[in-house]
PDB file of C-alpha atoms in Angstrom:
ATOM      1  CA  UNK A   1      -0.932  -2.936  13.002  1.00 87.00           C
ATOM      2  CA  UNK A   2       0.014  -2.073  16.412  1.00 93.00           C
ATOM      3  CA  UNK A   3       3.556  -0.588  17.940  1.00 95.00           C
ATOM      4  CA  UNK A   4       5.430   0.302  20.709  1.00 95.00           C
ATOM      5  CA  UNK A   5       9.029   1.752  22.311  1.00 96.00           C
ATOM      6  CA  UNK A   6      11.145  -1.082  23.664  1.00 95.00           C
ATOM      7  CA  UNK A   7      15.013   0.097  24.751  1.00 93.00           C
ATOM      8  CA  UNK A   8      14.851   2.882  22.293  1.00 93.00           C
ATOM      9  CA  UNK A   9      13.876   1.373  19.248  1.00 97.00           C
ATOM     10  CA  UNK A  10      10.135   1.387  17.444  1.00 97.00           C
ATOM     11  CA  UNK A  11       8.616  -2.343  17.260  1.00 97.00           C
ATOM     12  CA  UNK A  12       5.764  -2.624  14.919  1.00 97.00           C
ATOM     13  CA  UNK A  13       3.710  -5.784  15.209  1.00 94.00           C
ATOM     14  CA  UNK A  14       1.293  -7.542  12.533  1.00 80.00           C
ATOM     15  CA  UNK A  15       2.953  -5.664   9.815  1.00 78.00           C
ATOM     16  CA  UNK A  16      -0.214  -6.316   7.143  1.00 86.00           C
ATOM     17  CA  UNK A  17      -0.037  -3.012   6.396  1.00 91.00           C
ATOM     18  CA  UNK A  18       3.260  -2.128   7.123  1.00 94.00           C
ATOM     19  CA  UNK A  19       6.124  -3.175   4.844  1.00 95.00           C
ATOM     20  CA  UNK A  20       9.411  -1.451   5.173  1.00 96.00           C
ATOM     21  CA  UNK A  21      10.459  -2.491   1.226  1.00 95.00           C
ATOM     22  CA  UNK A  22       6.963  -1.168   0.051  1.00 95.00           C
ATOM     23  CA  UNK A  23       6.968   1.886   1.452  1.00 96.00           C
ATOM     24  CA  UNK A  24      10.291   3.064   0.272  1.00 96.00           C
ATOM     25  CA  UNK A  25      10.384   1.289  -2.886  1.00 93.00           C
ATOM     26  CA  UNK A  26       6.633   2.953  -4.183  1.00 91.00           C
ATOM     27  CA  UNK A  27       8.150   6.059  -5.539  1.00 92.00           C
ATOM     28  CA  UNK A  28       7.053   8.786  -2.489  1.00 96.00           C
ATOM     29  CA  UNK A  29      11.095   8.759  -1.106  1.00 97.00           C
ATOM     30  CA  UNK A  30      14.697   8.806  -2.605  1.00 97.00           C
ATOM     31  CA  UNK A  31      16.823   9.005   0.139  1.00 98.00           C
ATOM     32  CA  UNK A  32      16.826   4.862   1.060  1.00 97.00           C
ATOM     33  CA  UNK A  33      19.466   2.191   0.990  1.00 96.00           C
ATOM     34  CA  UNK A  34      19.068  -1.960   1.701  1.00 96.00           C
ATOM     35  CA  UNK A  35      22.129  -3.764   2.711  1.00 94.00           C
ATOM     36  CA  UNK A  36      21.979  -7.164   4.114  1.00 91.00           C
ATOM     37  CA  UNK A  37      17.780  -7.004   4.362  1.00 91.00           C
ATOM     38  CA  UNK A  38      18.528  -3.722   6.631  1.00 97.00           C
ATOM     39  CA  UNK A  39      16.624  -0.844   5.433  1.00 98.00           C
ATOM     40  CA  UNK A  40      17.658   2.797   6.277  1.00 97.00           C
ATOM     41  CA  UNK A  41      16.629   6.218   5.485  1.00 98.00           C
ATOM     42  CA  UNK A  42      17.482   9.343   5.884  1.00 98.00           C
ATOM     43  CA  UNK A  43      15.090  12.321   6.430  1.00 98.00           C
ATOM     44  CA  UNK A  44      16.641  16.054   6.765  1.00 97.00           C
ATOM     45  CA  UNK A  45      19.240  15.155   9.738  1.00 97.00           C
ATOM     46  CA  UNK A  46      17.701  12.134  10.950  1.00 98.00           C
ATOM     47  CA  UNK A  47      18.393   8.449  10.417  1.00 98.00           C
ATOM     48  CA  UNK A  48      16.342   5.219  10.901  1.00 98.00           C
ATOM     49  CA  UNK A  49      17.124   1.399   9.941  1.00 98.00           C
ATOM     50  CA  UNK A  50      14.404  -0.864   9.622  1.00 98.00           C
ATOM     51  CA  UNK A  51      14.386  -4.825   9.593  1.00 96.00           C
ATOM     52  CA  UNK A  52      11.841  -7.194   9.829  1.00 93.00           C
ATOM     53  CA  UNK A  53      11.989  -9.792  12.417  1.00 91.00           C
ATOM     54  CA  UNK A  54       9.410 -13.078  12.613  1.00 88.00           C
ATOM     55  CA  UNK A  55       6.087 -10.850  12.284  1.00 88.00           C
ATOM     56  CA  UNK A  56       8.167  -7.514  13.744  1.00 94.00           C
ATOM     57  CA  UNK A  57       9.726  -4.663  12.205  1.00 96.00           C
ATOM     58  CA  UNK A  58      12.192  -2.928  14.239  1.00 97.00           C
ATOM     59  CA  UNK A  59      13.160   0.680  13.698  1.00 98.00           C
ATOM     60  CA  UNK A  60      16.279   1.522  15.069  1.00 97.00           C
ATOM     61  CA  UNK A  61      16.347   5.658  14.916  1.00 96.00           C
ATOM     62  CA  UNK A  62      17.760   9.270  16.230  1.00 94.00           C
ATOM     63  CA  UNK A  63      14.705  10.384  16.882  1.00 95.00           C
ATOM     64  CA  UNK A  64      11.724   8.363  18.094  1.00 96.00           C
ATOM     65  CA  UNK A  65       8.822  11.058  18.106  1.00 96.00           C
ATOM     66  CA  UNK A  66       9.690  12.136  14.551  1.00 97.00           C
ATOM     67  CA  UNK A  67      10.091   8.531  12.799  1.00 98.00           C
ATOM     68  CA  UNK A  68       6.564   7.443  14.886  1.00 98.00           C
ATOM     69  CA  UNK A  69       5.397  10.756  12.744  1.00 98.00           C
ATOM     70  CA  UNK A  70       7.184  10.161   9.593  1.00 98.00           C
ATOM     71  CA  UNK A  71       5.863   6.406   9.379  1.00 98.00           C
ATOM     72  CA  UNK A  72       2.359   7.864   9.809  1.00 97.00           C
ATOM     73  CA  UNK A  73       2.490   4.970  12.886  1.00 97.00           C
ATOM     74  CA  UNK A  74      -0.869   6.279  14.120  1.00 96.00           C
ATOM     75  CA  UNK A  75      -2.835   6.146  11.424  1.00 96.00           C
ATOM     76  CA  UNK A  76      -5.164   2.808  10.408  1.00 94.00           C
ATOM     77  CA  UNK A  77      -4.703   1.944   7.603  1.00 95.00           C
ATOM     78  CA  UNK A  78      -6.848  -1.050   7.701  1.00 93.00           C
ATOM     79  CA  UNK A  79      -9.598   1.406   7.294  1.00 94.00           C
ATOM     80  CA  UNK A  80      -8.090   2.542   4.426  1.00 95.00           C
ATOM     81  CA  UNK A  81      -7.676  -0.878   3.014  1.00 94.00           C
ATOM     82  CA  UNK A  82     -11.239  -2.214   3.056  1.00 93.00           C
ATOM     83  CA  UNK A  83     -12.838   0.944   1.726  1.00 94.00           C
ATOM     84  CA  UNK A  84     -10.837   0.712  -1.241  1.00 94.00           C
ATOM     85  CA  UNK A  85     -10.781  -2.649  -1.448  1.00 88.00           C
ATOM     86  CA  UNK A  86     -14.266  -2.574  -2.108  1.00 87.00           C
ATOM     87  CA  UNK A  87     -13.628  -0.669  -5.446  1.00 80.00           C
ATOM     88  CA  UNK A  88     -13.080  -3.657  -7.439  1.00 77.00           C
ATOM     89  CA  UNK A  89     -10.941  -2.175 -10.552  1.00 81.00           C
ATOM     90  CA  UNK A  90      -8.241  -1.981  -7.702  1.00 91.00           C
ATOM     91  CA  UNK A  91      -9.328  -4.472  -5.316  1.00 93.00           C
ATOM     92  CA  UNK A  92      -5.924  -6.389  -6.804  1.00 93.00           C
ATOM     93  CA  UNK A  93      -3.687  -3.723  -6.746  1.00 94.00           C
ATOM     94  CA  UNK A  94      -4.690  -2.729  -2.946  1.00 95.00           C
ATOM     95  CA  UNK A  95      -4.056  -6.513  -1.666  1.00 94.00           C
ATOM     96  CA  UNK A  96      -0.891  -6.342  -3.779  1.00 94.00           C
ATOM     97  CA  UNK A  97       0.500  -3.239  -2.218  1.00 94.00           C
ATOM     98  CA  UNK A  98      -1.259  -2.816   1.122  1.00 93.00           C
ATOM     99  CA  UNK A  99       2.049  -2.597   3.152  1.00 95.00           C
ATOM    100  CA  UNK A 100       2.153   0.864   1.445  1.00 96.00           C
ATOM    101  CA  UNK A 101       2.250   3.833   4.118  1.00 97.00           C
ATOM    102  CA  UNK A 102       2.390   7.334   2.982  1.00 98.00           C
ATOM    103  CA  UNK A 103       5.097   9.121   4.728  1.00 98.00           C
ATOM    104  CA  UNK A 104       4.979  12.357   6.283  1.00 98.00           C
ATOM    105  CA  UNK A 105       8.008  14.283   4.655  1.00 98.00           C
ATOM    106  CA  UNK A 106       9.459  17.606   5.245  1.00 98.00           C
ATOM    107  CA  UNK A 107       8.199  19.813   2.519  1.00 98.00           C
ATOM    108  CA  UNK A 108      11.528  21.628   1.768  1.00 98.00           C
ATOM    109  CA  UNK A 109      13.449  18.665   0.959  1.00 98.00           C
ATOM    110  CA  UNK A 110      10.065  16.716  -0.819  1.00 98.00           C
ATOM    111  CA  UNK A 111       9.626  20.131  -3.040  1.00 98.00           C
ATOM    112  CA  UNK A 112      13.780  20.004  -4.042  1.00 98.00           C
ATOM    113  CA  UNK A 113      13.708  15.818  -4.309  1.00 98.00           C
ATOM    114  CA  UNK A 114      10.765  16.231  -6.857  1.00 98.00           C
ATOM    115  CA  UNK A 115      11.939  19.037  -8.729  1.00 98.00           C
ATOM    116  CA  UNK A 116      14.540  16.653  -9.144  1.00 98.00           C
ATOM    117  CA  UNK A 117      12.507  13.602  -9.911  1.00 96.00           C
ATOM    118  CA  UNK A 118      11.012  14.943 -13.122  1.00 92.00           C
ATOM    119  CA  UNK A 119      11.486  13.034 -16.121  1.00 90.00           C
ATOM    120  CA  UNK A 120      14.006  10.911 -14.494  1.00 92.00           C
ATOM    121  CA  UNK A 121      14.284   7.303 -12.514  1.00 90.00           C
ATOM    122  CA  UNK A 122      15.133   6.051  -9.215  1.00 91.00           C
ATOM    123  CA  UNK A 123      18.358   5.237  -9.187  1.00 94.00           C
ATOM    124  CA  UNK A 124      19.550   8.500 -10.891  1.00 96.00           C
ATOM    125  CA  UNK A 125      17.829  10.410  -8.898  1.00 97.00           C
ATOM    126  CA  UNK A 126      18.760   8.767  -5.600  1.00 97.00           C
ATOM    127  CA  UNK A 127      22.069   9.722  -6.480  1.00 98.00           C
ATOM    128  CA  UNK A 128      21.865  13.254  -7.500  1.00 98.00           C
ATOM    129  CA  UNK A 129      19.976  13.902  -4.321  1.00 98.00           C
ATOM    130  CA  UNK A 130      23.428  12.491  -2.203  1.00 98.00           C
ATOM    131  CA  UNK A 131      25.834  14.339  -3.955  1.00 98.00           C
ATOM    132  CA  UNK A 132      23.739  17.218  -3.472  1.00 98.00           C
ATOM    133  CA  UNK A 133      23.286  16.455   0.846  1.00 98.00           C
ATOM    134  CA  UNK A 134      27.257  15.286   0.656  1.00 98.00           C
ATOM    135  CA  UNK A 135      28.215  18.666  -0.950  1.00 98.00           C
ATOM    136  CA  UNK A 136      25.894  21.217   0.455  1.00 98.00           C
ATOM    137  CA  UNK A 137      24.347  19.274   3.805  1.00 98.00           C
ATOM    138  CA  UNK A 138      25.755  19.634   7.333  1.00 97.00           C
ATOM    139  CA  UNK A 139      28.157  16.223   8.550  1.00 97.00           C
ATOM    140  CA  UNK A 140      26.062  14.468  11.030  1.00 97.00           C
ATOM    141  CA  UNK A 141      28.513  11.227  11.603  1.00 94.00           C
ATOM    142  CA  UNK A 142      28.152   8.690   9.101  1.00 92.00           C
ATOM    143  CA  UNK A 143      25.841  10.493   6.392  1.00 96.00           C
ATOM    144  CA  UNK A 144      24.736  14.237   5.520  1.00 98.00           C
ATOM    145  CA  UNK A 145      21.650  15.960   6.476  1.00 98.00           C
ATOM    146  CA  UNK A 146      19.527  17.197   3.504  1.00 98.00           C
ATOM    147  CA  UNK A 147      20.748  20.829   2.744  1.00 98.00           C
ATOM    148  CA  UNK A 148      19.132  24.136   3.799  1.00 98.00           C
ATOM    149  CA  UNK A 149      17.200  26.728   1.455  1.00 98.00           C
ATOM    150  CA  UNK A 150      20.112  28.808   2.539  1.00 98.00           C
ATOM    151  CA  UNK A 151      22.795  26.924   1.489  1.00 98.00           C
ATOM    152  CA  UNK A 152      21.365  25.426  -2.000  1.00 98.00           C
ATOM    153  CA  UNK A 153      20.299  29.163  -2.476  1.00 98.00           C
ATOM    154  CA  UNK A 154      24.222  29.857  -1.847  1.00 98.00           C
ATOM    155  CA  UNK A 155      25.029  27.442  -4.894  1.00 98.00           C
ATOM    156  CA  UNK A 156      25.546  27.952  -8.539  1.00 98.00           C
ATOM    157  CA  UNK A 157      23.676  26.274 -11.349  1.00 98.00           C
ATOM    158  CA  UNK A 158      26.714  25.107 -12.603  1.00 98.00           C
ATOM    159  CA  UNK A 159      27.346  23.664  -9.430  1.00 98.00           C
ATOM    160  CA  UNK A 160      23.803  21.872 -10.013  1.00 98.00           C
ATOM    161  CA  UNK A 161      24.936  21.044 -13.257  1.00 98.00           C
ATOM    162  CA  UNK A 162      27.695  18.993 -11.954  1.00 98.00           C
ATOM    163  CA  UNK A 163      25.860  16.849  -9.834  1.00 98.00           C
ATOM    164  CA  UNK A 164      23.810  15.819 -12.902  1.00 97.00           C
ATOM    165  CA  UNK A 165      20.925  17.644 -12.246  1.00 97.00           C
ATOM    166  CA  UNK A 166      20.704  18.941 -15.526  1.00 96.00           C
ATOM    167  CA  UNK A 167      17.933  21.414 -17.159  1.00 96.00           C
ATOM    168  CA  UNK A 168      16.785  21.133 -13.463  1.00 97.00           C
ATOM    169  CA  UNK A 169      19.932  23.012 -12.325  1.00 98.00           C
ATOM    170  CA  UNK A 170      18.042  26.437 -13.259  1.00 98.00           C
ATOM    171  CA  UNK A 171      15.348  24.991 -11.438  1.00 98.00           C
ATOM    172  CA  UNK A 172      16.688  24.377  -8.104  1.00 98.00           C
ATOM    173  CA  UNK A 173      18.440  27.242  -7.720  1.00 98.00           C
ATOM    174  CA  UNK A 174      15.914  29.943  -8.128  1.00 98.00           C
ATOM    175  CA  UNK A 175      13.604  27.639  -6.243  1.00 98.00           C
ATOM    176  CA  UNK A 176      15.825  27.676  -3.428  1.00 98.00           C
ATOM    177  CA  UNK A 177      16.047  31.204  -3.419  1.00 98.00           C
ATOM    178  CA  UNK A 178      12.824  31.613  -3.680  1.00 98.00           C
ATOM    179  CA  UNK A 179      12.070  29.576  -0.378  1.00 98.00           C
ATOM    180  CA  UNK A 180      15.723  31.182   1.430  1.00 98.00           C
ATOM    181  CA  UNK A 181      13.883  34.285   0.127  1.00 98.00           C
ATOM    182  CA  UNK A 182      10.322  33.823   2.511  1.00 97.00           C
ATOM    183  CA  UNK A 183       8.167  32.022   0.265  1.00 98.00           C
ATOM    184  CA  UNK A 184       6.305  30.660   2.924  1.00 98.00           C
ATOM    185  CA  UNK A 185       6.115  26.754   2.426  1.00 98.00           C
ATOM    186  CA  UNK A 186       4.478  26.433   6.061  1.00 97.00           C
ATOM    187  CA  UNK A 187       1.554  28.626   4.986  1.00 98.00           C
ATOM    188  CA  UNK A 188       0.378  25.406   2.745  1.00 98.00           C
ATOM    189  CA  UNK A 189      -0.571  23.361   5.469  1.00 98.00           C
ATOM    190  CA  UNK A 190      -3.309  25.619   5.885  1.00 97.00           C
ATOM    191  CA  UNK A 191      -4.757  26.382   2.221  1.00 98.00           C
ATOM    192  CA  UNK A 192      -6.666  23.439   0.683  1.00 97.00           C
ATOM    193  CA  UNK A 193      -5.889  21.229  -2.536  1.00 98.00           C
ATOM    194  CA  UNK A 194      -6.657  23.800  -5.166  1.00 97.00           C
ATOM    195  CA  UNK A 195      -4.768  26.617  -3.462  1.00 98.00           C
ATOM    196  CA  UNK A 196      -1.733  25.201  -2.246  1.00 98.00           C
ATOM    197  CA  UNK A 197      -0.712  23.596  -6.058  1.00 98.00           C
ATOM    198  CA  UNK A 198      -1.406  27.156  -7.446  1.00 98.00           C
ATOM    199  CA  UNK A 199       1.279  28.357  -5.019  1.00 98.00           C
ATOM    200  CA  UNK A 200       3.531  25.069  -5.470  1.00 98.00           C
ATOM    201  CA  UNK A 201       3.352  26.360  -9.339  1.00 98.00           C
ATOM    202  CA  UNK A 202       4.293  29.670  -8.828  1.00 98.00           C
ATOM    203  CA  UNK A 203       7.889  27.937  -8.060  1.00 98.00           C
ATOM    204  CA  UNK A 204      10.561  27.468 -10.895  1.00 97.00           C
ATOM    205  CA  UNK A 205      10.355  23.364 -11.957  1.00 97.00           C
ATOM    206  CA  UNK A 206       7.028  23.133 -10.284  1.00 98.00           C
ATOM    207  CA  UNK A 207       4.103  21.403 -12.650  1.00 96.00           C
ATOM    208  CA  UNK A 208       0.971  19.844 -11.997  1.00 96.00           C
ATOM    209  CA  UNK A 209       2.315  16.196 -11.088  1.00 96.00           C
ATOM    210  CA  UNK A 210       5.280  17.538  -9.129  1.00 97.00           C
ATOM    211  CA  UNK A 211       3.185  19.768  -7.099  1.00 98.00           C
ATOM    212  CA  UNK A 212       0.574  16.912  -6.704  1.00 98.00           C
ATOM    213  CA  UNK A 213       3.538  15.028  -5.704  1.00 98.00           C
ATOM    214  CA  UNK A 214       4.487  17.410  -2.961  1.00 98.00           C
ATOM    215  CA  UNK A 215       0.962  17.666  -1.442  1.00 98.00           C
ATOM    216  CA  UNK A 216       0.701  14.143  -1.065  1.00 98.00           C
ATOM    217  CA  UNK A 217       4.282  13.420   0.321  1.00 98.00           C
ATOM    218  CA  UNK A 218       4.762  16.589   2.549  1.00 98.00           C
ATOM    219  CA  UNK A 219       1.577  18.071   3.420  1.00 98.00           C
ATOM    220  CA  UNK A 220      -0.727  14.969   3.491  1.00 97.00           C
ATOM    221  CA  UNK A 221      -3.611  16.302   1.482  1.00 98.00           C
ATOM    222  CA  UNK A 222      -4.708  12.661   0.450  1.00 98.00           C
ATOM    223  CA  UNK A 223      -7.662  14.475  -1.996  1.00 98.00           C
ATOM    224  CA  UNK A 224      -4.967  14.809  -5.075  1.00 98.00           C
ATOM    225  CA  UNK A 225      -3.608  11.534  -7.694  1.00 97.00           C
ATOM    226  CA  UNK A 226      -0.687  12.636  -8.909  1.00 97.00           C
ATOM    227  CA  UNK A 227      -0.698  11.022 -12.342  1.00 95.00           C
ATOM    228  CA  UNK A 228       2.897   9.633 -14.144  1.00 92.00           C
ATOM    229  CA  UNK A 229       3.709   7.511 -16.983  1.00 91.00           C
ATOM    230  CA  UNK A 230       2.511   4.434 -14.656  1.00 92.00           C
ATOM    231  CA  UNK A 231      -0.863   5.620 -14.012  1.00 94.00           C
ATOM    232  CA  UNK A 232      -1.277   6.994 -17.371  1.00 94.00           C
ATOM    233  CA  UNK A 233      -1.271   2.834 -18.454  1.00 92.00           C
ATOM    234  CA  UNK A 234      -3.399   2.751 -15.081  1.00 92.00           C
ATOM    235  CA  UNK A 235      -6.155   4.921 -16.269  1.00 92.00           C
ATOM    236  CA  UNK A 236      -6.149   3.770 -20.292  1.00 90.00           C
ATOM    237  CA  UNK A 237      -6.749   0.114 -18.191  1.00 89.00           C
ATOM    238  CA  UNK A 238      -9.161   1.423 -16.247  1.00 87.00           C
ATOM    239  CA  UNK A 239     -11.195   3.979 -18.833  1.00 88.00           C
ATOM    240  CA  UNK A 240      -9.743   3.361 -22.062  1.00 85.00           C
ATOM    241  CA  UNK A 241      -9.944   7.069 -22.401  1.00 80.00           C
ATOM    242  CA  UNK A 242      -6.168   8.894 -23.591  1.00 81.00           C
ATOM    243  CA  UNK A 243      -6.974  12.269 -21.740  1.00 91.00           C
ATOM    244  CA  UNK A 244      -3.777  14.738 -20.586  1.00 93.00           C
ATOM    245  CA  UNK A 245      -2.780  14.558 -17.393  1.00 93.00           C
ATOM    246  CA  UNK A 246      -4.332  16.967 -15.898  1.00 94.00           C
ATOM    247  CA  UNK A 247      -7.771  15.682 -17.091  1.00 95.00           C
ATOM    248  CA  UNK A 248      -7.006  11.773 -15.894  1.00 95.00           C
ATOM    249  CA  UNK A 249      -5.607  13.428 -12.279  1.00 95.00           C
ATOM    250  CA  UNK A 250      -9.140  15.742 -12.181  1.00 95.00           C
ATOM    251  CA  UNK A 251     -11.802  12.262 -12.773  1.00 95.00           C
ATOM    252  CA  UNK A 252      -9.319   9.879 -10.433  1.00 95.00           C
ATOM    253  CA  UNK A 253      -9.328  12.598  -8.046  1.00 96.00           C
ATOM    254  CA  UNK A 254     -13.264  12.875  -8.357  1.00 95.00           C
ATOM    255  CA  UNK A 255     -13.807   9.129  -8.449  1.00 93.00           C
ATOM    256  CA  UNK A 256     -11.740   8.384  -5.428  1.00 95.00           C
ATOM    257  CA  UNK A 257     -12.221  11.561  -3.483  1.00 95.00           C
ATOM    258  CA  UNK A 258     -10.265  11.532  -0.173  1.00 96.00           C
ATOM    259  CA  UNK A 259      -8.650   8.220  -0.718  1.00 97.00           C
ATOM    260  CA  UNK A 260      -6.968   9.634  -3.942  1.00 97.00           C
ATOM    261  CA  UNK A 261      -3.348   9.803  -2.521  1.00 97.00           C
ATOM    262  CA  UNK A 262      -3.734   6.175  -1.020  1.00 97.00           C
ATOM    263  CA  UNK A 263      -5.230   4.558  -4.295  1.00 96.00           C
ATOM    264  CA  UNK A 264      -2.475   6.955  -6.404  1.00 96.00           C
ATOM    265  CA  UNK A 265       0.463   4.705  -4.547  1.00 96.00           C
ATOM    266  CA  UNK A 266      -1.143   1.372  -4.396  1.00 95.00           C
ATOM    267  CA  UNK A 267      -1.972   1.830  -8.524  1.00 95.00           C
ATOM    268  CA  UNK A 268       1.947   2.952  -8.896  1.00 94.00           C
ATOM    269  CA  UNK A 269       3.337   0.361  -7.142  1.00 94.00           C
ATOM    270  CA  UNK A 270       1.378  -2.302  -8.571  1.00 94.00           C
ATOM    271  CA  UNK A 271       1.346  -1.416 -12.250  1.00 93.00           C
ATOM    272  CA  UNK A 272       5.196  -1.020 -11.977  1.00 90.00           C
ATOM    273  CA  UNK A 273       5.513  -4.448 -10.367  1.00 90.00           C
ATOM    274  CA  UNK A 274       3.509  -6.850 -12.581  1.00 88.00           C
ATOM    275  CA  UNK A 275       4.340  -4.399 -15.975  1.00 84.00           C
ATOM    276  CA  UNK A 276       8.058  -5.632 -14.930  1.00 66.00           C
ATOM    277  CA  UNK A 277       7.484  -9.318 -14.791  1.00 53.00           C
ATOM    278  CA  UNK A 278       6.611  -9.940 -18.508  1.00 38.00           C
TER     279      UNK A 278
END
């Protein structure tokens, strides 16, 4: 995969290992639409649409140097590709989903979006995120920017409750107080793995996956496998073994080292894919 700038826009070329549908469809993002094969998404106050065109994808954005950033453009994932496709219990899965890129999110709205994201699906949570930016986020022309720790600190958890956020509405608010508050989300970039979920789980709605979650999506530690009801059948396929979470997340993590968060989303978006066709 290669790209360039042309009048404003991002063109990627030989788009092997980067599909627009894959990468927002594989469970990492919530904030997405597709209307007449037009992707867009929306990240904080930014805004990108995506289509493919002949063996081109063409990102029309607000903000060039963040998007090349958030698409993790510069990366090869190639690499990434033929190591793991040399593991051969996920040879299958790799080829299946190797359009996958993992995005580089901001870890404010990634830690709120998977606070929400626990024990529910897609669509519902797609939508309880954008009544939450259309009610609390600043009017940028057309959509809402995600909101601030200040202003979802500002909110009441019955105002939470409203949107449908449910038990979570406890969660979100303290959480955002917390961060309005100085819990220093920044400060994770520099701790490793280990460290940085401890302090993820020292927030209200913050377990094990969700945190595993967030330092995949937002901080780009690639060591961690976040493990969810689809890679639970992924690892009893795999092992046979019917360890908890934490345990399965611990050996994939081992087994597949710094490559974890890579295999993690080509596992997820597989399983899902082929459990749905029978």
């Amino acid at each position: 995969m290669s790209f360039y700038i042309e009048n404003g826009n991002i063109v990627v070329e030989n788009t092997d290992t980067f599909d627009i549908g894959a990468i927002l469809e594989c469970g990492q993002v919530f904030r997405y639409g597709n209307e007449g094969g037009e992707w867009s998404v929306t990240a904080g106050d930014r805004r990108a649409f995506i289509k493919k065109e002949g063996n081109k994808t063409i990102i029309r954005q607000n903000d060039e140097n963040f998007f090349v950033k958030y698409f993790d453009l510069h990366r090869n994932y190639d690499i990434i590709v033929s190591e793991l496709e040399v593991k051969s219990p996920i040879r299958a899965a790799v080829e299946y989903g190797k359009g996958i890129r993992i995005l580089n999110q901001e870890p404010f709205e990634t830690l709120i979006s998977f606070i929400i994201s626990a024990n529910n699906h897609i669509p519902r949570i797609k939508s309880i995120i954008e009544r939450l930016s259309f009610a609390l986020g600043r009017d940028c022309g057309g959509y809402y920017a995600f909101p601030s720790p200040q202003a979802m600190a500002g909110a009441s958890v019955d105002f939470y409750r409203s949107i449908g956020a449910g038990y979570r509405a406890e969660y979100l608010k303290r959480t955002a107080a917390a961060v309005a508050d100085g819990f220093d989300l920044e400060a994770l970039y520099g701790m490793d793995s280990e460290e940085a979920r401890a302090k993820l789980m020292s927030l209200n709605g913050v377990g094990p996956k969700v945190a595993d979650c967030i330092l995949l999506f937002a901080y780009g530690k690639t060591d961690v496998f976040p493990v969810d009801t689809w890679i639970k059948k992924v690892f009893r396929d795999m092992y046979g073994d019917n360890l908890s979470p934490v345990q399965m997340s611990r050996r994939l993590s081992a087994e597949f080292k710094n490559l974890s968060g890579y295999a993690q989303q080509y596992l997820f978006y597989y399983k899902r894919a082929t459990d749905k066709k029978y």
